């Protein structure tokens, strides 16, 4: 056991000290910071500093100025289009909106040195639509109360219940929180297994076919060495996950007083978010990462050179895509889909499908336990198979295909 931990800790130390690991950890933070920075500067550059509102109908221009005064800096001194053009030429304003009326139909034309941008355009259009509604209701002789009644819409609410002891009870779970957690788990596992599949395969294949392995195997068994490699990589992944969880806690305490965060937490309970992350979903994340780590190590053991590690993880990459993409596409729109239900009980697939079913409360605790049990059995069987194949191929240096190496390893295993 001591030799197992020696291999595991050496593998762990080697990777956490590497520049690639540091970059992998920092990449999401850099991406978030870059996105926020681009959004901030994009908003600044797209801001319209000062505009003018002009129309041949004085009442329309005055009404529009009053409506838009909180969203735009409006030059009230400019009341005609000729003055607006001259002010634009002299760079006194950024642009002007000319409003015309023809047969009770409003038409707006914005002229400016820079584009309005989608947000500002929608705001200006919204004010025009409000004024158009007033003109239409006036021409039809409708009162304000009648217009309000005409615009009122039907509402649809949803109440989720559960049957307990033959009685229907309201389900108090925060469905939005569970849905967010479910899809966060799916996306997180997808990114992690894709990132570490190649790293794991290369780690297992790097020492094969060299005299280093002869020295290593003189002091420990091939199985312990293989298990140690997998444990070391898993600890690296676990370290990265914990860094992100800890960062999330810090970010929450730093940003909890922001208006945007307060508004979000009014809809989604932070307690429900924590329960969702620390419950069954976290188990599926860890076990899902573990089974794909073992599979990557298994494919890595079938090649003789570290240069072939990329080729070795190709089947793993395809399997990840087959398991995750249907879940991502169907999980939100059709969580009761039969394919999702079947996937939730199949190892390699259940870690993607079951969190989505949990998020939509379409699965019982018994089904979850059965699914976890099948996943654990799958992990144990794959681990044992991988160790046997590694033991048979660890000192083989061959240019044979992966499938042929696997067949040869199976034959060797059977003869022992």
mmCIF file of C-alpha atoms in Angstrom:
data_model
loop_
_atom_site.group_PDB
_atom_site.id
_atom_site.type_symbol
_atom_site.label_atom_id
_atom_site.label_comp_id
_atom_site.label_asym_id
_atom_site.label_seq_id
_atom_site.Cartn_x
_atom_site.Cartn_y
_atom_site.Cartn_z
ATOM 1 C CA UNK A 1 0.000 0.000 0.000
ATOM 2 C CA UNK A 2 2.878 2.370 0.740
ATOM 3 C CA UNK A 3 4.246 1.855 -2.780
ATOM 4 C CA UNK A 4 0.793 2.572 -4.197
ATOM 5 C CA UNK A 5 0.718 5.941 -2.424
ATOM 6 C CA UNK A 6 4.305 6.701 -3.441
ATOM 7 C CA UNK A 7 3.293 6.364 -7.106
ATOM 8 C CA UNK A 8 0.040 8.284 -6.545
ATOM 9 C CA UNK A 9 1.683 11.192 -4.726
ATOM 10 C CA UNK A 10 4.583 11.435 -7.192
ATOM 11 C CA UNK A 11 2.100 11.547 -10.064
ATOM 12 C CA UNK A 12 0.036 14.145 -8.199
ATOM 13 C CA UNK A 13 3.026 16.378 -7.368
ATOM 14 C CA UNK A 14 4.346 16.220 -10.910
ATOM 15 C CA UNK A 15 1.079 17.467 -12.395
ATOM 16 C CA UNK A 16 0.025 20.097 -9.846
ATOM 17 C CA UNK A 17 3.444 21.739 -10.155
ATOM 18 C CA UNK A 18 3.298 21.812 -13.960
ATOM 19 C CA UNK A 19 2.585 24.952 -15.945
ATOM 20 C CA UNK A 20 -0.190 23.170 -17.855
ATOM 21 C CA UNK A 21 -2.128 22.484 -14.642
ATOM 22 C CA UNK A 22 -1.791 26.097 -13.501
ATOM 23 C CA UNK A 23 -3.045 27.281 -16.897
ATOM 24 C CA UNK A 24 -5.977 24.842 -16.774
ATOM 25 C CA UNK A 25 -6.959 26.159 -13.352
ATOM 26 C CA UNK A 26 -6.593 29.790 -14.383
ATOM 27 C CA UNK A 27 -8.250 29.419 -17.799
ATOM 28 C CA UNK A 28 -11.889 29.694 -16.569
ATOM 29 C CA UNK A 29 -11.032 32.729 -14.418
ATOM 30 C CA UNK A 30 -9.243 34.392 -17.328
ATOM 31 C CA UNK A 31 -12.156 33.600 -19.642
ATOM 32 C CA UNK A 32 -14.704 35.014 -17.205
ATOM 33 C CA UNK A 33 -12.585 38.107 -16.628
ATOM 34 C CA UNK A 34 -12.074 38.595 -20.362
ATOM 35 C CA UNK A 35 -15.809 38.197 -21.046
ATOM 36 C CA UNK A 36 -16.749 40.675 -18.314
ATOM 37 C CA UNK A 37 -14.098 43.107 -19.504
ATOM 38 C CA UNK A 38 -15.211 42.874 -23.110
ATOM 39 C CA UNK A 39 -18.826 43.321 -22.055
ATOM 40 C CA UNK A 40 -17.958 46.367 -19.943
ATOM 41 C CA UNK A 41 -15.863 48.063 -22.609
ATOM 42 C CA UNK A 42 -18.358 47.036 -25.282
ATOM 43 C CA UNK A 43 -21.120 48.789 -23.370
ATOM 44 C CA UNK A 44 -18.919 51.849 -22.908
ATOM 45 C CA UNK A 45 -18.047 52.068 -26.570
ATOM 46 C CA UNK A 46 -21.645 51.492 -27.644
ATOM 47 C CA UNK A 47 -23.035 54.147 -25.284
ATOM 48 C CA UNK A 48 -24.719 57.046 -27.053
ATOM 49 C CA UNK A 49 -23.579 60.241 -25.329
ATOM 50 C CA UNK A 50 -26.084 62.774 -26.631
ATOM 51 C CA UNK A 51 -28.838 62.623 -29.215
ATOM 52 C CA UNK A 52 -31.628 64.848 -30.472
ATOM 53 C CA UNK A 53 -35.295 64.004 -31.053
ATOM 54 C CA UNK A 54 -36.939 65.889 -33.925
ATOM 55 C CA UNK A 55 -40.352 65.731 -35.589
ATOM 56 C CA UNK A 56 -42.685 67.939 -37.608
ATOM 57 C CA UNK A 57 -45.268 67.222 -34.928
ATOM 58 C CA UNK A 58 -44.138 69.137 -31.845
ATOM 59 C CA UNK A 59 -46.351 67.085 -29.478
ATOM 60 C CA UNK A 60 -44.805 63.807 -30.660
ATOM 61 C CA UNK A 61 -41.205 65.005 -30.242
ATOM 62 C CA UNK A 62 -41.925 66.405 -26.769
ATOM 63 C CA UNK A 63 -43.694 63.232 -25.667
ATOM 64 C CA UNK A 64 -40.848 61.065 -26.960
ATOM 65 C CA UNK A 65 -38.211 63.212 -25.218
ATOM 66 C CA UNK A 66 -40.075 62.788 -21.936
ATOM 67 C CA UNK A 67 -40.230 59.015 -22.381
ATOM 68 C CA UNK A 68 -36.553 58.640 -23.322
ATOM 69 C CA UNK A 69 -34.979 61.099 -20.891
ATOM 70 C CA UNK A 70 -34.000 58.414 -18.358
ATOM 71 C CA UNK A 71 -32.241 56.248 -20.957
ATOM 72 C CA UNK A 72 -30.538 58.830 -23.167
ATOM 73 C CA UNK A 73 -28.852 62.207 -22.833
ATOM 74 C CA UNK A 74 -31.162 64.326 -25.013
ATOM 75 C CA UNK A 75 -30.380 67.764 -26.368
ATOM 76 C CA UNK A 76 -33.701 69.571 -25.897
ATOM 77 C CA UNK A 77 -32.540 72.743 -27.669
ATOM 78 C CA UNK A 78 -32.483 70.993 -31.050
ATOM 79 C CA UNK A 79 -36.070 70.808 -32.322
ATOM 80 C CA UNK A 80 -35.729 70.629 -36.127
ATOM 81 C CA UNK A 81 -33.983 68.214 -38.462
ATOM 82 C CA UNK A 82 -31.900 70.989 -40.059
ATOM 83 C CA UNK A 83 -30.524 71.973 -36.642
ATOM 84 C CA UNK A 84 -29.885 68.339 -35.824
ATOM 85 C CA UNK A 85 -27.897 67.831 -39.049
ATOM 86 C CA UNK A 86 -25.801 70.919 -38.355
ATOM 87 C CA UNK A 87 -25.139 69.822 -34.761
ATOM 88 C CA UNK A 88 -24.107 66.375 -36.022
ATOM 89 C CA UNK A 89 -21.729 67.943 -38.547
ATOM 90 C CA UNK A 90 -20.195 70.038 -35.780
ATOM 91 C CA UNK A 91 -19.889 66.883 -33.620
ATOM 92 C CA UNK A 92 -22.090 68.425 -30.944
ATOM 93 C CA UNK A 93 -24.286 65.308 -30.805
ATOM 94 C CA UNK A 94 -23.784 61.630 -31.624
ATOM 95 C CA UNK A 95 -26.964 61.331 -33.661
ATOM 96 C CA UNK A 96 -30.611 62.242 -33.946
ATOM 97 C CA UNK A 97 -33.935 60.425 -34.237
ATOM 98 C CA UNK A 98 -36.376 61.835 -36.775
ATOM 99 C CA UNK A 99 -40.011 60.807 -36.198
ATOM 100 C CA UNK A 100 -42.603 61.188 -38.922
ATOM 101 C CA UNK A 101 -46.354 60.436 -38.915
ATOM 102 C CA UNK A 102 -48.271 59.261 -41.964
ATOM 103 C CA UNK A 103 -51.875 58.046 -41.729
ATOM 104 C CA UNK A 104 -51.552 57.443 -37.979
ATOM 105 C CA UNK A 105 -48.415 55.355 -38.548
ATOM 106 C CA UNK A 106 -45.190 56.355 -36.765
ATOM 107 C CA UNK A 107 -41.850 55.927 -38.467
ATOM 108 C CA UNK A 108 -38.496 56.587 -36.856
ATOM 109 C CA UNK A 109 -35.173 57.144 -38.598
ATOM 110 C CA UNK A 110 -31.974 57.333 -36.552
ATOM 111 C CA UNK A 111 -28.957 59.045 -38.102
ATOM 112 C CA UNK A 112 -25.629 58.913 -36.320
ATOM 113 C CA UNK A 113 -21.880 58.609 -36.766
ATOM 114 C CA UNK A 114 -21.891 55.256 -34.961
ATOM 115 C CA UNK A 115 -24.331 52.378 -34.817
ATOM 116 C CA UNK A 116 -26.859 52.378 -32.002
ATOM 117 C CA UNK A 117 -26.258 48.799 -31.044
ATOM 118 C CA UNK A 118 -28.985 46.219 -30.456
ATOM 119 C CA UNK A 119 -29.846 47.329 -26.911
ATOM 120 C CA UNK A 120 -30.268 51.041 -27.679
ATOM 121 C CA UNK A 121 -32.136 50.233 -30.874
ATOM 122 C CA UNK A 122 -34.635 48.101 -28.990
ATOM 123 C CA UNK A 123 -35.125 50.833 -26.385
ATOM 124 C CA UNK A 124 -35.885 53.468 -29.044
ATOM 125 C CA UNK A 125 -38.201 51.063 -30.862
ATOM 126 C CA UNK A 126 -40.000 50.268 -27.605
ATOM 127 C CA UNK A 127 -40.826 53.944 -27.038
ATOM 128 C CA UNK A 128 -42.094 54.230 -30.611
ATOM 129 C CA UNK A 129 -44.323 51.191 -30.090
ATOM 130 C CA UNK A 130 -45.771 52.709 -26.912
ATOM 131 C CA UNK A 131 -46.614 55.910 -28.761
ATOM 132 C CA UNK A 132 -48.029 53.928 -31.688
ATOM 133 C CA UNK A 133 -50.300 52.086 -29.267
ATOM 134 C CA UNK A 134 -51.576 55.396 -27.936
ATOM 135 C CA UNK A 135 -52.288 56.657 -31.465
ATOM 136 C CA UNK A 136 -54.079 53.431 -32.437
ATOM 137 C CA UNK A 137 -56.236 53.386 -29.300
ATOM 138 C CA UNK A 138 -57.113 57.043 -29.799
ATOM 139 C CA UNK A 139 -58.176 56.470 -33.406
ATOM 140 C CA UNK A 140 -60.390 53.588 -32.284
ATOM 141 C CA UNK A 141 -61.910 55.637 -29.466
ATOM 142 C CA UNK A 142 -60.642 53.317 -26.731
ATOM 143 C CA UNK A 143 -60.249 54.477 -23.164
ATOM 144 C CA UNK A 144 -57.108 53.765 -21.117
ATOM 145 C CA UNK A 145 -58.988 51.073 -19.176
ATOM 146 C CA UNK A 146 -60.052 49.387 -22.404
ATOM 147 C CA UNK A 147 -56.498 49.441 -23.722
ATOM 148 C CA UNK A 148 -55.243 47.903 -20.483
ATOM 149 C CA UNK A 149 -57.900 45.196 -20.695
ATOM 150 C CA UNK A 150 -57.040 44.505 -24.329
ATOM 151 C CA UNK A 151 -53.337 44.096 -23.519
ATOM 152 C CA UNK A 152 -53.885 41.830 -20.510
ATOM 153 C CA UNK A 153 -52.535 38.317 -21.070
ATOM 154 C CA UNK A 154 -53.392 34.909 -19.733
ATOM 155 C CA UNK A 155 -51.075 33.449 -17.091
ATOM 156 C CA UNK A 156 -49.840 29.916 -16.585
ATOM 157 C CA UNK A 157 -48.343 28.706 -13.334
ATOM 158 C CA UNK A 158 -46.942 25.330 -12.409
ATOM 159 C CA UNK A 159 -47.107 23.518 -9.100
ATOM 160 C CA UNK A 160 -45.141 20.329 -8.707
ATOM 161 C CA UNK A 161 -46.470 17.740 -6.277
ATOM 162 C CA UNK A 162 -45.358 14.383 -4.958
ATOM 163 C CA UNK A 163 -47.379 11.437 -3.757
ATOM 164 C CA UNK A 164 -46.463 10.309 -0.255
ATOM 165 C CA UNK A 165 -48.416 7.671 1.723
ATOM 166 C CA UNK A 166 -51.275 7.885 -0.724
ATOM 167 C CA UNK A 167 -51.578 11.681 -0.349
ATOM 168 C CA UNK A 168 -50.680 14.462 -2.756
ATOM 169 C CA UNK A 169 -48.299 16.973 -1.212
ATOM 170 C CA UNK A 170 -46.703 20.060 -2.695
ATOM 171 C CA UNK A 171 -43.060 19.598 -3.633
ATOM 172 C CA UNK A 172 -41.140 22.397 -1.929
ATOM 173 C CA UNK A 173 -37.911 21.829 -3.893
ATOM 174 C CA UNK A 174 -36.552 24.827 -5.771
ATOM 175 C CA UNK A 175 -36.745 23.479 -9.295
ATOM 176 C CA UNK A 176 -34.732 26.287 -10.862
ATOM 177 C CA UNK A 177 -31.870 25.746 -8.416
ATOM 178 C CA UNK A 178 -31.823 22.005 -9.087
ATOM 179 C CA UNK A 179 -31.913 22.565 -12.843
ATOM 180 C CA UNK A 180 -28.973 24.969 -12.690
ATOM 181 C CA UNK A 181 -26.981 22.538 -10.561
ATOM 182 C CA UNK A 182 -27.844 19.595 -12.832
ATOM 183 C CA UNK A 183 -26.639 21.284 -15.985
ATOM 184 C CA UNK A 184 -23.599 22.714 -14.188
ATOM 185 C CA UNK A 185 -22.601 19.153 -13.199
ATOM 186 C CA UNK A 186 -23.058 17.878 -16.768
ATOM 187 C CA UNK A 187 -21.067 20.733 -18.264
ATOM 188 C CA UNK A 188 -18.335 20.533 -15.592
ATOM 189 C CA UNK A 189 -17.856 16.803 -16.097
ATOM 190 C CA UNK A 190 -17.811 17.200 -19.877
ATOM 191 C CA UNK A 191 -15.025 19.776 -19.654
ATOM 192 C CA UNK A 192 -13.021 17.869 -17.025
ATOM 193 C CA UNK A 193 -13.040 14.478 -18.754
ATOM 194 C CA UNK A 194 -12.150 16.056 -22.094
ATOM 195 C CA UNK A 195 -9.247 17.954 -20.534
ATOM 196 C CA UNK A 196 -7.845 15.029 -18.574
ATOM 197 C CA UNK A 197 -8.453 12.134 -20.996
ATOM 198 C CA UNK A 198 -5.300 12.905 -22.958
ATOM 199 C CA UNK A 199 -3.290 13.692 -19.814
ATOM 200 C CA UNK A 200 -4.241 10.361 -18.225
ATOM 201 C CA UNK A 201 -3.492 8.312 -21.336
ATOM 202 C CA UNK A 202 -0.133 10.015 -21.767
ATOM 203 C CA UNK A 203 0.741 9.484 -18.097
ATOM 204 C CA UNK A 204 0.131 5.730 -18.388
ATOM 205 C CA UNK A 205 1.817 5.380 -21.783
ATOM 206 C CA UNK A 206 4.851 7.564 -21.033
ATOM 207 C CA UNK A 207 6.923 4.939 -19.220
ATOM 208 C CA UNK A 208 5.888 1.909 -21.254
ATOM 209 C CA UNK A 209 8.459 0.183 -23.428
ATOM 210 C CA UNK A 210 11.371 1.776 -21.577
ATOM 211 C CA UNK A 211 13.938 0.401 -19.170
ATOM 212 C CA UNK A 212 12.518 2.679 -16.497
ATOM 213 C CA UNK A 213 9.562 0.320 -16.142
ATOM 214 C CA UNK A 214 11.897 -2.624 -15.546
ATOM 215 C CA UNK A 215 13.395 -0.758 -12.590
ATOM 216 C CA UNK A 216 9.982 0.322 -11.268
ATOM 217 C CA UNK A 217 8.504 -3.179 -11.534
ATOM 218 C CA UNK A 218 11.423 -4.626 -9.604
ATOM 219 C CA UNK A 219 10.140 -2.819 -6.511
ATOM 220 C CA UNK A 220 6.351 -2.914 -7.012
ATOM 221 C CA UNK A 221 3.695 -4.733 -9.010
ATOM 222 C CA UNK A 222 2.276 -3.523 -12.320
ATOM 223 C CA UNK A 223 -1.220 -3.362 -10.797
ATOM 224 C CA UNK A 224 -0.115 -1.128 -7.904
ATOM 225 C CA UNK A 225 1.778 1.102 -10.302
ATOM 226 C CA UNK A 226 -1.295 1.381 -12.546
ATOM 227 C CA UNK A 227 -3.650 2.062 -9.612
ATOM 228 C CA UNK A 228 -1.237 4.667 -8.274
ATOM 229 C CA UNK A 229 -1.183 6.484 -11.623
ATOM 230 C CA UNK A 230 -4.995 6.615 -11.712
ATOM 231 C CA UNK A 231 -5.219 7.780 -8.092
ATOM 232 C CA UNK A 232 -2.633 10.504 -8.738
ATOM 233 C CA UNK A 233 -4.558 11.864 -11.739
ATOM 234 C CA UNK A 234 -7.836 11.642 -9.817
ATOM 235 C CA UNK A 235 -6.324 13.656 -6.954
ATOM 236 C CA UNK A 236 -5.213 16.296 -9.471
ATOM 237 C CA UNK A 237 -8.775 16.520 -10.814
ATOM 238 C CA UNK A 238 -10.167 16.642 -7.290
ATOM 239 C CA UNK A 239 -7.783 19.489 -6.456
ATOM 240 C CA UNK A 240 -9.020 21.483 -9.431
ATOM 241 C CA UNK A 241 -12.669 20.870 -8.513
ATOM 242 C CA UNK A 242 -12.043 21.961 -4.908
ATOM 243 C CA UNK A 243 -10.280 25.124 -6.111
ATOM 244 C CA UNK A 244 -13.351 26.041 -8.154
ATOM 245 C CA UNK A 245 -15.748 25.264 -5.297
ATOM 246 C CA UNK A 246 -13.674 27.343 -2.881
ATOM 247 C CA UNK A 247 -13.465 30.166 -5.432
ATOM 248 C CA UNK A 248 -17.238 30.014 -5.846
ATOM 249 C CA UNK A 249 -17.710 30.462 -2.079
ATOM 250 C CA UNK A 250 -15.338 33.456 -2.047
ATOM 251 C CA UNK A 251 -17.050 34.975 -5.098
ATOM 252 C CA UNK A 252 -20.434 34.620 -3.393
ATOM 253 C CA UNK A 253 -19.343 36.524 -0.271
ATOM 254 C CA UNK A 254 -17.700 39.235 -2.380
ATOM 255 C CA UNK A 255 -20.653 39.693 -4.738
ATOM 256 C CA UNK A 256 -23.688 38.874 -2.567
ATOM 257 C CA UNK A 257 -24.514 42.566 -2.045
ATOM 258 C CA UNK A 258 -24.563 43.354 -5.763
ATOM 259 C CA UNK A 259 -28.001 44.141 -7.189
ATOM 260 C CA UNK A 260 -27.693 41.510 -9.919
ATOM 261 C CA UNK A 261 -26.777 38.796 -7.406
ATOM 262 C CA UNK A 262 -29.555 39.861 -5.026
ATOM 263 C CA UNK A 263 -32.056 39.667 -7.853
ATOM 264 C CA UNK A 264 -30.834 36.185 -8.774
ATOM 265 C CA UNK A 265 -31.010 34.944 -5.177
ATOM 266 C CA UNK A 266 -34.590 36.183 -4.892
ATOM 267 C CA UNK A 267 -35.452 33.596 -7.543
ATOM 268 C CA UNK A 268 -32.985 30.868 -6.617
ATOM 269 C CA UNK A 269 -32.277 29.855 -3.023
ATOM 270 C CA UNK A 270 -28.578 29.628 -2.156
ATOM 271 C CA UNK A 271 -29.411 26.807 0.283
ATOM 272 C CA UNK A 272 -30.990 24.787 -2.516
ATOM 273 C CA UNK A 273 -27.975 25.408 -4.736
ATOM 274 C CA UNK A 274 -25.607 24.102 -2.051
ATOM 275 C CA UNK A 275 -27.816 21.062 -1.373
ATOM 276 C CA UNK A 276 -27.937 20.318 -5.095
ATOM 277 C CA UNK A 277 -24.169 20.502 -5.484
ATOM 278 C CA UNK A 278 -23.304 18.521 -2.337
ATOM 279 C CA UNK A 279 -25.914 15.797 -2.838
ATOM 280 C CA UNK A 280 -26.185 13.000 -5.387
ATOM 281 C CA UNK A 281 -24.936 15.324 -8.133
ATOM 282 C CA UNK A 282 -21.480 15.600 -6.590
ATOM 283 C CA UNK A 283 -21.313 11.799 -6.362
ATOM 284 C CA UNK A 284 -22.140 11.489 -10.041
ATOM 285 C CA UNK A 285 -19.541 14.106 -10.907
ATOM 286 C CA UNK A 286 -16.765 12.353 -8.981
ATOM 287 C CA UNK A 287 -17.704 8.827 -10.079
ATOM 288 C CA UNK A 288 -18.189 9.961 -13.675
ATOM 289 C CA UNK A 289 -14.771 11.597 -13.726
ATOM 290 C CA UNK A 290 -13.268 8.472 -12.136
ATOM 291 C CA UNK A 291 -14.695 6.002 -14.665
ATOM 292 C CA UNK A 292 -13.544 8.135 -17.603
ATOM 293 C CA UNK A 293 -10.106 8.509 -15.986
ATOM 294 C CA UNK A 294 -9.839 4.723 -15.742
ATOM 295 C CA UNK A 295 -11.022 4.323 -19.339
ATOM 296 C CA UNK A 296 -8.413 6.839 -20.522
ATOM 297 C CA UNK A 297 -5.738 4.968 -18.572
ATOM 298 C CA UNK A 298 -6.973 1.714 -20.134
ATOM 299 C CA UNK A 299 -6.661 3.074 -23.695
ATOM 300 C CA UNK A 300 -3.304 4.594 -22.788
ATOM 301 C CA UNK A 301 -2.054 1.162 -21.730
ATOM 302 C CA UNK A 302 -2.715 -0.135 -25.262
ATOM 303 C CA UNK A 303 -0.098 2.115 -26.880
ATOM 304 C CA UNK A 304 3.644 1.880 -26.508
ATOM 305 C CA UNK A 305 4.691 5.500 -26.880
ATOM 306 C CA UNK A 306 3.494 8.697 -25.262
ATOM 307 C CA UNK A 307 3.293 10.219 -28.749
ATOM 308 C CA UNK A 308 0.387 7.855 -29.474
ATOM 309 C CA UNK A 309 -1.622 9.010 -26.446
ATOM 310 C CA UNK A 310 -3.716 11.385 -28.573
ATOM 311 C CA UNK A 311 -4.653 8.475 -30.817
ATOM 312 C CA UNK A 312 -5.435 6.345 -27.771
ATOM 313 C CA UNK A 313 -8.011 8.752 -26.341
ATOM 314 C CA UNK A 314 -9.960 9.141 -29.591
ATOM 315 C CA UNK A 315 -12.466 6.396 -28.609
ATOM 316 C CA UNK A 316 -12.846 8.040 -25.184
ATOM 317 C CA UNK A 317 -13.571 11.413 -26.781
ATOM 318 C CA UNK A 318 -16.228 9.899 -29.033
ATOM 319 C CA UNK A 319 -17.827 8.133 -26.075
ATOM 320 C CA UNK A 320 -17.928 11.386 -24.081
ATOM 321 C CA UNK A 321 -19.696 13.131 -26.954
ATOM 322 C CA UNK A 322 -22.188 10.283 -27.438
ATOM 323 C CA UNK A 323 -22.979 10.307 -23.701
ATOM 324 C CA UNK A 324 -23.192 14.059 -23.168
ATOM 325 C CA UNK A 325 -24.654 15.662 -26.289
ATOM 326 C CA UNK A 326 -28.061 13.908 -26.241
ATOM 327 C CA UNK A 327 -28.340 14.735 -22.544
ATOM 328 C CA UNK A 328 -27.584 18.401 -23.125
ATOM 329 C CA UNK A 329 -30.002 18.618 -26.057
ATOM 330 C CA UNK A 330 -32.901 16.648 -24.557
ATOM 331 C CA UNK A 331 -32.353 17.322 -20.864
ATOM 332 C CA UNK A 332 -34.081 20.713 -20.797
ATOM 333 C CA UNK A 333 -36.690 20.262 -23.518
ATOM 334 C CA UNK A 334 -37.670 16.641 -22.886
ATOM 335 C CA UNK A 335 -36.289 15.252 -19.586
ATOM 336 C CA UNK A 336 -38.794 12.372 -19.720
ATOM 337 C CA UNK A 337 -37.340 11.125 -22.996
ATOM 338 C CA UNK A 338 -36.819 7.358 -22.998
ATOM 339 C CA UNK A 339 -33.217 7.762 -24.157
ATOM 340 C CA UNK A 340 -32.413 9.872 -21.080
ATOM 341 C CA UNK A 341 -34.033 7.267 -18.815
ATOM 342 C CA UNK A 342 -32.026 4.436 -20.380
ATOM 343 C CA UNK A 343 -28.776 6.416 -20.257
ATOM 344 C CA UNK A 344 -29.268 7.110 -16.544
ATOM 345 C CA UNK A 345 -28.613 3.420 -15.724
ATOM 346 C CA UNK A 346 -25.654 2.766 -18.044
ATOM 347 C CA UNK A 347 -22.092 3.369 -16.798
ATOM 348 C CA UNK A 348 -20.300 6.116 -18.787
ATOM 349 C CA UNK A 349 -23.743 7.582 -19.551
ATOM 350 C CA UNK A 350 -25.447 7.770 -16.164
ATOM 351 C CA UNK A 351 -23.175 10.538 -14.825
ATOM 352 C CA UNK A 352 -24.493 12.806 -17.586
ATOM 353 C CA UNK A 353 -28.128 11.692 -17.696
ATOM 354 C CA UNK A 354 -29.015 11.181 -14.022
ATOM 355 C CA UNK A 355 -28.204 14.749 -12.802
ATOM 356 C CA UNK A 356 -30.647 16.044 -15.427
ATOM 357 C CA UNK A 357 -33.357 13.664 -14.219
ATOM 358 C CA UNK A 358 -32.649 14.668 -10.618
ATOM 359 C CA UNK A 359 -32.959 18.331 -11.615
ATOM 360 C CA UNK A 360 -36.398 17.678 -13.094
ATOM 361 C CA UNK A 361 -37.458 15.469 -10.158
ATOM 362 C CA UNK A 362 -38.329 12.657 -12.546
ATOM 363 C CA UNK A 363 -36.497 9.915 -10.642
ATOM 364 C CA UNK A 364 -36.945 8.208 -7.268
ATOM 365 C CA UNK A 365 -34.254 7.665 -4.618
ATOM 366 C CA UNK A 366 -34.415 3.923 -5.324
ATOM 367 C CA UNK A 367 -33.604 4.502 -8.988
ATOM 368 C CA UNK A 368 -30.713 6.779 -8.039
ATOM 369 C CA UNK A 369 -29.248 4.175 -5.669
ATOM 370 C CA UNK A 370 -29.600 1.443 -8.311
ATOM 371 C CA UNK A 371 -27.912 3.682 -10.884
ATOM 372 C CA UNK A 372 -25.052 4.494 -8.488
ATOM 373 C CA UNK A 373 -24.662 0.800 -7.684
ATOM 374 C CA UNK A 374 -24.386 -0.109 -11.371
ATOM 375 C CA UNK A 375 -21.890 2.719 -11.876
ATOM 376 C CA UNK A 376 -19.733 1.509 -8.963
ATOM 377 C CA UNK A 377 -19.770 -2.069 -10.298
ATOM 378 C CA UNK A 378 -18.794 -0.747 -13.721
ATOM 379 C CA UNK A 379 -15.890 1.207 -12.204
ATOM 380 C CA UNK A 380 -14.598 -1.850 -10.304
ATOM 381 C CA UNK A 381 -14.852 -4.151 -13.335
ATOM 382 C CA UNK A 382 -13.169 -1.637 -15.636
ATOM 383 C CA UNK A 383 -10.422 -1.022 -13.074
ATOM 384 C CA UNK A 384 -9.677 -4.757 -12.751
ATOM 385 C CA UNK A 385 -9.705 -5.257 -16.526
ATOM 386 C CA UNK A 386 -7.475 -2.247 -17.087
ATOM 387 C CA UNK A 387 -4.960 -3.445 -14.481
ATOM 388 C CA UNK A 388 -4.767 -6.904 -16.088
ATOM 389 C CA UNK A 389 -4.249 -5.446 -19.559
ATOM 390 C CA UNK A 390 -1.598 -3.052 -18.213
ATOM 391 C CA UNK A 391 0.181 -5.938 -16.509
ATOM 392 C CA UNK A 392 0.295 -7.848 -19.800
ATOM 393 C CA UNK A 393 1.406 -4.929 -21.981
ATOM 394 C CA UNK A 394 3.558 -2.821 -19.647
ATOM 395 C CA UNK A 395 6.872 -4.132 -20.998
ATOM 396 C CA UNK A 396 5.742 -4.608 -24.583
ATOM 397 C CA UNK A 397 7.071 -2.203 -27.190
ATOM 398 C CA UNK A 398 5.073 -2.851 -30.347
ATOM 399 C CA UNK A 399 3.746 -0.993 -33.375
ATOM 400 C CA UNK A 400 0.606 -3.120 -33.500
ATOM 401 C CA UNK A 401 -2.835 -1.506 -33.489
ATOM 402 C CA UNK A 402 -4.600 -0.886 -30.189
ATOM 403 C CA UNK A 403 -7.135 -3.611 -30.915
ATOM 404 C CA UNK A 404 -4.423 -6.146 -31.689
ATOM 405 C CA UNK A 405 -2.543 -5.232 -28.508
ATOM 406 C CA UNK A 406 -5.768 -5.689 -26.544
ATOM 407 C CA UNK A 407 -6.381 -9.108 -28.086
ATOM 408 C CA UNK A 408 -2.816 -10.181 -27.303
ATOM 409 C CA UNK A 409 -3.209 -8.949 -23.710
ATOM 410 C CA UNK A 410 -6.440 -10.927 -23.294
ATOM 411 C CA UNK A 411 -4.710 -14.080 -24.561
ATOM 412 C CA UNK A 412 -1.829 -13.588 -22.129
ATOM 413 C CA UNK A 413 -4.283 -13.016 -19.271
ATOM 414 C CA UNK A 414 -6.186 -16.220 -20.064
ATOM 415 C CA UNK A 415 -3.025 -18.335 -20.081
ATOM 416 C CA UNK A 416 -2.024 -17.152 -16.599
#
